[in-house]
mmCIF file of the C-alpha atoms, coordinates in Angstrom:
data_MODEL
# 
_entry.id   MODEL 
# 
loop_
_atom_site.group_PDB 
_atom_site.id 
_atom_site.type_symbol 
_atom_site.label_atom_id 
_atom_site.label_alt_id 
_atom_site.label_comp_id 
_atom_site.label_asym_id 
_atom_site.label_entity_id 
_atom_site.label_seq_id 
_atom_site.pdbx_PDB_ins_code 
_atom_site.Cartn_x 
_atom_site.Cartn_y 
_atom_site.Cartn_z 
_atom_site.occupancy 
_atom_site.B_iso_or_equiv 
_atom_site.pdbx_formal_charge 
_atom_site.auth_seq_id 
_atom_site.auth_comp_id 
_atom_site.auth_asym_id 
_atom_site.auth_atom_id 
_atom_site.pdbx_PDB_model_num 
ATOM 1   C CA . GLN A 1 1   ? 114.546 93.616  87.566  1.00 0.00 ? 1   GLN A CA 1 
ATOM 2   C CA . VAL A 1 2   ? 110.963 92.502  87.011  1.00 0.00 ? 2   VAL A CA 1 
ATOM 3   C CA . GLN A 1 3   ? 108.975 92.269  83.768  1.00 0.00 ? 3   GLN A CA 1 
ATOM 4   C CA . LEU A 1 4   ? 105.243 92.959  83.701  1.00 0.00 ? 4   LEU A CA 1 
ATOM 5   C CA . VAL A 1 5   ? 102.804 91.883  80.981  1.00 0.00 ? 5   VAL A CA 1 
ATOM 6   C CA . GLU A 1 6   ? 99.138  92.882  81.117  1.00 0.00 ? 6   GLU A CA 1 
ATOM 7   C CA . SER A 1 7   ? 96.273  91.044  79.443  1.00 0.00 ? 7   SER A CA 1 
ATOM 8   C CA . GLY A 1 8   ? 92.493  90.841  79.564  1.00 0.00 ? 8   GLY A CA 1 
ATOM 9   C CA . GLY A 1 9   ? 91.488  94.192  78.125  1.00 0.00 ? 9   GLY A CA 1 
ATOM 10  C CA . GLY A 1 10  ? 88.701  94.527  75.608  1.00 0.00 ? 10  GLY A CA 1 
ATOM 11  C CA . SER A 1 11  ? 85.447  96.229  74.688  1.00 0.00 ? 11  SER A CA 1 
ATOM 12  C CA . VAL A 1 12  ? 82.350  95.895  76.844  1.00 0.00 ? 12  VAL A CA 1 
ATOM 13  C CA . GLN A 1 13  ? 79.047  97.660  77.296  1.00 0.00 ? 13  GLN A CA 1 
ATOM 14  C CA . ALA A 1 14  ? 78.314  99.802  80.313  1.00 0.00 ? 14  ALA A CA 1 
ATOM 15  C CA . GLY A 1 15  ? 77.438  97.655  83.296  1.00 0.00 ? 15  GLY A CA 1 
ATOM 16  C CA . GLY A 1 16  ? 79.658  94.828  82.113  1.00 0.00 ? 16  GLY A CA 1 
ATOM 17  C CA . SER A 1 17  ? 82.707  93.230  83.688  1.00 0.00 ? 17  SER A CA 1 
ATOM 18  C CA . LEU A 1 18  ? 86.299  92.471  82.770  1.00 0.00 ? 18  LEU A CA 1 
ATOM 19  C CA . ARG A 1 19  ? 89.228  90.886  84.542  1.00 0.00 ? 19  ARG A CA 1 
ATOM 20  C CA . LEU A 1 20  ? 92.708  92.181  83.842  1.00 0.00 ? 20  LEU A CA 1 
ATOM 21  C CA . ALA A 1 21  ? 95.813  90.170  84.614  1.00 0.00 ? 21  ALA A CA 1 
ATOM 22  C CA . CYS A 1 22  ? 99.428  91.243  85.043  1.00 0.00 ? 22  CYS A CA 1 
ATOM 23  C CA . ALA A 1 23  ? 101.973 88.458  84.817  1.00 0.00 ? 23  ALA A CA 1 
ATOM 24  C CA . THR A 1 24  ? 105.293 89.112  86.504  1.00 0.00 ? 24  THR A CA 1 
ATOM 25  C CA . SER A 1 25  ? 108.600 87.488  85.684  1.00 0.00 ? 25  SER A CA 1 
ATOM 26  C CA . GLY A 1 26  ? 112.249 88.017  86.480  1.00 0.00 ? 26  GLY A CA 1 
ATOM 27  C CA . ASP A 1 27  ? 113.063 89.209  89.995  1.00 0.00 ? 27  ASP A CA 1 
ATOM 28  C CA . THR A 1 28  ? 109.513 88.887  91.345  1.00 0.00 ? 28  THR A CA 1 
ATOM 29  C CA . SER A 1 29  ? 110.685 89.919  94.814  1.00 0.00 ? 29  SER A CA 1 
ATOM 30  C CA . THR A 1 30  ? 110.780 93.425  93.354  1.00 0.00 ? 30  THR A CA 1 
ATOM 31  C CA . ALA A 1 31  ? 107.006 93.274  92.973  1.00 0.00 ? 31  ALA A CA 1 
ATOM 32  C CA . TYR A 1 32  ? 106.252 93.469  96.695  1.00 0.00 ? 32  TYR A CA 1 
ATOM 33  C CA . TYR A 1 33  ? 104.194 96.576  96.045  1.00 0.00 ? 33  TYR A CA 1 
ATOM 34  C CA . MET A 1 34  ? 102.038 96.570  92.908  1.00 0.00 ? 34  MET A CA 1 
ATOM 35  C CA . ALA A 1 35  ? 99.331  98.745  91.472  1.00 0.00 ? 35  ALA A CA 1 
ATOM 36  C CA . TRP A 1 36  ? 96.998  99.285  88.564  1.00 0.00 ? 36  TRP A CA 1 
ATOM 37  C CA . PHE A 1 37  ? 96.884  102.625 86.787  1.00 0.00 ? 37  PHE A CA 1 
ATOM 38  C CA . ARG A 1 38  ? 94.900  103.912 83.847  1.00 0.00 ? 38  ARG A CA 1 
ATOM 39  C CA . GLN A 1 39  ? 95.329  106.702 81.360  1.00 0.00 ? 39  GLN A CA 1 
ATOM 40  C CA . ALA A 1 40  ? 92.697  108.059 79.029  1.00 0.00 ? 40  ALA A CA 1 
ATOM 41  C CA . PRO A 1 41  ? 93.637  110.170 75.980  1.00 0.00 ? 41  PRO A CA 1 
ATOM 42  C CA . GLY A 1 42  ? 94.507  113.703 77.030  1.00 0.00 ? 42  GLY A CA 1 
ATOM 43  C CA . LYS A 1 43  ? 94.438  112.874 80.729  1.00 0.00 ? 43  LYS A CA 1 
ATOM 44  C CA . GLU A 1 44  ? 97.077  112.189 83.348  1.00 0.00 ? 44  GLU A CA 1 
ATOM 45  C CA . ARG A 1 45  ? 97.837  108.679 84.502  1.00 0.00 ? 45  ARG A CA 1 
ATOM 46  C CA . GLU A 1 46  ? 95.544  107.823 87.406  1.00 0.00 ? 46  GLU A CA 1 
ATOM 47  C CA . GLY A 1 47  ? 96.082  105.289 90.163  1.00 0.00 ? 47  GLY A CA 1 
ATOM 48  C CA . VAL A 1 48  ? 93.198  102.816 90.354  1.00 0.00 ? 48  VAL A CA 1 
ATOM 49  C CA . ALA A 1 49  ? 94.168  100.244 92.976  1.00 0.00 ? 49  ALA A CA 1 
ATOM 50  C CA . ALA A 1 50  ? 97.297  99.175  94.803  1.00 0.00 ? 50  ALA A CA 1 
ATOM 51  C CA . SER A 1 51  ? 98.319  96.040  96.616  1.00 0.00 ? 51  SER A CA 1 
ATOM 52  C CA . VAL A 1 52  ? 100.969 95.005  99.110  1.00 0.00 ? 52  VAL A CA 1 
ATOM 53  C CA . ASN A 1 53  ? 102.183 91.427  99.088  1.00 0.00 ? 53  ASN A CA 1 
ATOM 54  C CA . ASN A 1 54  ? 100.766 90.915  102.584 1.00 0.00 ? 54  ASN A CA 1 
ATOM 55  C CA . GLY A 1 55  ? 97.210  91.628  101.454 1.00 0.00 ? 55  GLY A CA 1 
ATOM 56  C CA . ILE A 1 56  ? 96.799  95.328  102.120 1.00 0.00 ? 56  ILE A CA 1 
ATOM 57  C CA . THR A 1 57  ? 94.894  97.089  99.338  1.00 0.00 ? 57  THR A CA 1 
ATOM 58  C CA . VAL A 1 58  ? 94.064  100.685 98.447  1.00 0.00 ? 58  VAL A CA 1 
ATOM 59  C CA . TYR A 1 59  ? 91.491  101.948 95.950  1.00 0.00 ? 59  TYR A CA 1 
ATOM 60  C CA . ALA A 1 60  ? 90.737  105.208 94.214  1.00 0.00 ? 60  ALA A CA 1 
ATOM 61  C CA . GLY A 1 61  ? 87.375  106.613 95.219  1.00 0.00 ? 61  GLY A CA 1 
ATOM 62  C CA . SER A 1 62  ? 86.122  106.440 91.645  1.00 0.00 ? 62  SER A CA 1 
ATOM 63  C CA . VAL A 1 63  ? 86.399  102.630 91.548  1.00 0.00 ? 63  VAL A CA 1 
ATOM 64  C CA . LYS A 1 64  ? 85.876  101.600 95.161  1.00 0.00 ? 64  LYS A CA 1 
ATOM 65  C CA . GLY A 1 65  ? 83.134  99.011  95.410  1.00 0.00 ? 65  GLY A CA 1 
ATOM 66  C CA . ARG A 1 66  ? 83.354  98.201  91.677  1.00 0.00 ? 66  ARG A CA 1 
ATOM 67  C CA . PHE A 1 67  ? 86.972  97.072  91.215  1.00 0.00 ? 67  PHE A CA 1 
ATOM 68  C CA . THR A 1 68  ? 88.909  94.462  93.182  1.00 0.00 ? 68  THR A CA 1 
ATOM 69  C CA . ILE A 1 69  ? 92.683  94.032  93.133  1.00 0.00 ? 69  ILE A CA 1 
ATOM 70  C CA . SER A 1 70  ? 94.091  90.656  94.069  1.00 0.00 ? 70  SER A CA 1 
ATOM 71  C CA . ARG A 1 71  ? 97.210  88.532  93.698  1.00 0.00 ? 71  ARG A CA 1 
ATOM 72  C CA . ASP A 1 72  ? 98.021  84.924  93.029  1.00 0.00 ? 72  ASP A CA 1 
ATOM 73  C CA . ASN A 1 73  ? 101.460 84.826  94.619  1.00 0.00 ? 73  ASN A CA 1 
ATOM 74  C CA . ALA A 1 74  ? 102.042 81.231  93.571  1.00 0.00 ? 74  ALA A CA 1 
ATOM 75  C CA . LYS A 1 75  ? 101.593 82.184  89.909  1.00 0.00 ? 75  LYS A CA 1 
ATOM 76  C CA . ASN A 1 76  ? 103.037 85.701  90.259  1.00 0.00 ? 76  ASN A CA 1 
ATOM 77  C CA . ILE A 1 77  ? 99.946  87.287  88.736  1.00 0.00 ? 77  ILE A CA 1 
ATOM 78  C CA . LEU A 1 78  ? 98.196  90.502  89.768  1.00 0.00 ? 78  LEU A CA 1 
ATOM 79  C CA . TYR A 1 79  ? 94.509  90.801  88.888  1.00 0.00 ? 79  TYR A CA 1 
ATOM 80  C CA . LEU A 1 80  ? 92.010  93.618  88.586  1.00 0.00 ? 80  LEU A CA 1 
ATOM 81  C CA . GLU A 1 81  ? 88.394  92.514  88.609  1.00 0.00 ? 81  GLU A CA 1 
ATOM 82  C CA . MET A 1 82  ? 86.236  95.287  87.181  1.00 0.00 ? 82  MET A CA 1 
ATOM 83  C CA . SER A 1 83  ? 82.454  95.292  87.404  1.00 0.00 ? 83  SER A CA 1 
ATOM 84  C CA . SER A 1 84  ? 79.656  97.814  86.807  1.00 0.00 ? 84  SER A CA 1 
ATOM 85  C CA . LEU A 1 85  ? 81.899  99.377  84.192  1.00 0.00 ? 85  LEU A CA 1 
ATOM 86  C CA . LYS A 1 86  ? 81.140  102.894 83.027  1.00 0.00 ? 86  LYS A CA 1 
ATOM 87  C CA . PRO A 1 87  ? 82.153  104.729 79.832  1.00 0.00 ? 87  PRO A CA 1 
ATOM 88  C CA . GLU A 1 88  ? 84.439  106.902 81.974  1.00 0.00 ? 88  GLU A CA 1 
ATOM 89  C CA . ASP A 1 89  ? 86.447  103.765 82.840  1.00 0.00 ? 89  ASP A CA 1 
ATOM 90  C CA . THR A 1 90  ? 87.647  103.693 79.225  1.00 0.00 ? 90  THR A CA 1 
ATOM 91  C CA . ALA A 1 91  ? 91.448  103.953 79.247  1.00 0.00 ? 91  ALA A CA 1 
ATOM 92  C CA . MET A 1 92  ? 94.707  102.116 78.779  1.00 0.00 ? 92  MET A CA 1 
ATOM 93  C CA . TYR A 1 93  ? 95.322  100.129 81.951  1.00 0.00 ? 93  TYR A CA 1 
ATOM 94  C CA . TYR A 1 94  ? 98.850  99.548  83.227  1.00 0.00 ? 94  TYR A CA 1 
ATOM 95  C CA . CYS A 1 95  ? 100.273 97.509  86.065  1.00 0.00 ? 95  CYS A CA 1 
ATOM 96  C CA . ALA A 1 96  ? 103.275 98.719  87.996  1.00 0.00 ? 96  ALA A CA 1 
ATOM 97  C CA . ALA A 1 97  ? 105.636 97.331  90.599  1.00 0.00 ? 97  ALA A CA 1 
ATOM 98  C CA . ASP A 1 98  ? 108.363 98.479  92.952  1.00 0.00 ? 98  ASP A CA 1 
ATOM 99  C CA . ARG A 1 99  ? 110.087 97.766  96.264  1.00 0.00 ? 99  ARG A CA 1 
ATOM 100 C CA . VAL A 1 100 ? 108.768 101.142 97.457  1.00 0.00 ? 100 VAL A CA 1 
ATOM 101 C CA . TRP A 1 101 ? 105.153 101.716 98.507  1.00 0.00 ? 101 TRP A CA 1 
ATOM 102 C CA . TRP A 1 102 ? 103.952 104.529 96.284  1.00 0.00 ? 102 TRP A CA 1 
ATOM 103 C CA . LEU A 1 103 ? 100.264 103.870 96.984  1.00 0.00 ? 103 LEU A CA 1 
ATOM 104 C CA . LEU A 1 104 ? 98.412  105.344 93.978  1.00 0.00 ? 104 LEU A CA 1 
ATOM 105 C CA . ARG A 1 105 ? 101.164 107.721 92.895  1.00 0.00 ? 105 ARG A CA 1 
ATOM 106 C CA . PRO A 1 106 ? 102.634 106.982 89.427  1.00 0.00 ? 106 PRO A CA 1 
ATOM 107 C CA . ASP A 1 107 ? 106.199 106.759 90.771  1.00 0.00 ? 107 ASP A CA 1 
ATOM 108 C CA . TYR A 1 108 ? 106.594 102.991 90.515  1.00 0.00 ? 108 TYR A CA 1 
ATOM 109 C CA . LYS A 1 109 ? 109.816 101.915 88.856  1.00 0.00 ? 109 LYS A CA 1 
ATOM 110 C CA . TYR A 1 110 ? 108.551 99.049  86.690  1.00 0.00 ? 110 TYR A CA 1 
ATOM 111 C CA . TRP A 1 111 ? 105.644 99.220  84.254  1.00 0.00 ? 111 TRP A CA 1 
ATOM 112 C CA . GLY A 1 112 ? 103.907 96.958  81.798  1.00 0.00 ? 112 GLY A CA 1 
ATOM 113 C CA . GLN A 1 113 ? 102.973 97.932  78.247  1.00 0.00 ? 113 GLN A CA 1 
ATOM 114 C CA . GLY A 1 114 ? 99.280  98.354  78.995  1.00 0.00 ? 114 GLY A CA 1 
ATOM 115 C CA . THR A 1 115 ? 96.000  96.794  77.917  1.00 0.00 ? 115 THR A CA 1 
ATOM 116 C CA . GLN A 1 116 ? 93.105  98.783  76.466  1.00 0.00 ? 116 GLN A CA 1 
ATOM 117 C CA . VAL A 1 117 ? 89.680  98.823  78.106  1.00 0.00 ? 117 VAL A CA 1 
ATOM 118 C CA . THR A 1 118 ? 86.810  100.403 76.192  1.00 0.00 ? 118 THR A CA 1 
ATOM 119 C CA . VAL A 1 119 ? 83.339  100.766 77.718  1.00 0.00 ? 119 VAL A CA 1 
ATOM 120 C CA . SER A 1 120 ? 80.497  101.798 75.449  1.00 0.00 ? 120 SER A CA 1 
ATOM 121 C CA . SER A 1 121 ? 77.227  103.326 76.598  1.00 0.00 ? 121 SER A CA 1 
# 
């Protein structure tokens, strides 16, 4: 079993940047496939970016070119660098992990508690 703890959320103005981090602990071998999701009030959970341990990444069209997912495998941390933020990026952001490659589908087995990102216009 793996535990996931997100951090780095906050409030920024449109056009600003934030970096989210997801620290993994426990059986980190479970976190071969990881992803970032977000959920705004009244909306379904949306896949933002996904990462395989070997470096392969996938992005949602809405964030491609603005967000970057990366890993520090030595520290067992997953990052999401967000730039050119827009008010529509406002949501609770979650990291997820599994031994199965779900791409951007919200079917990952392990989830963190989330970190709030608020972008004001």
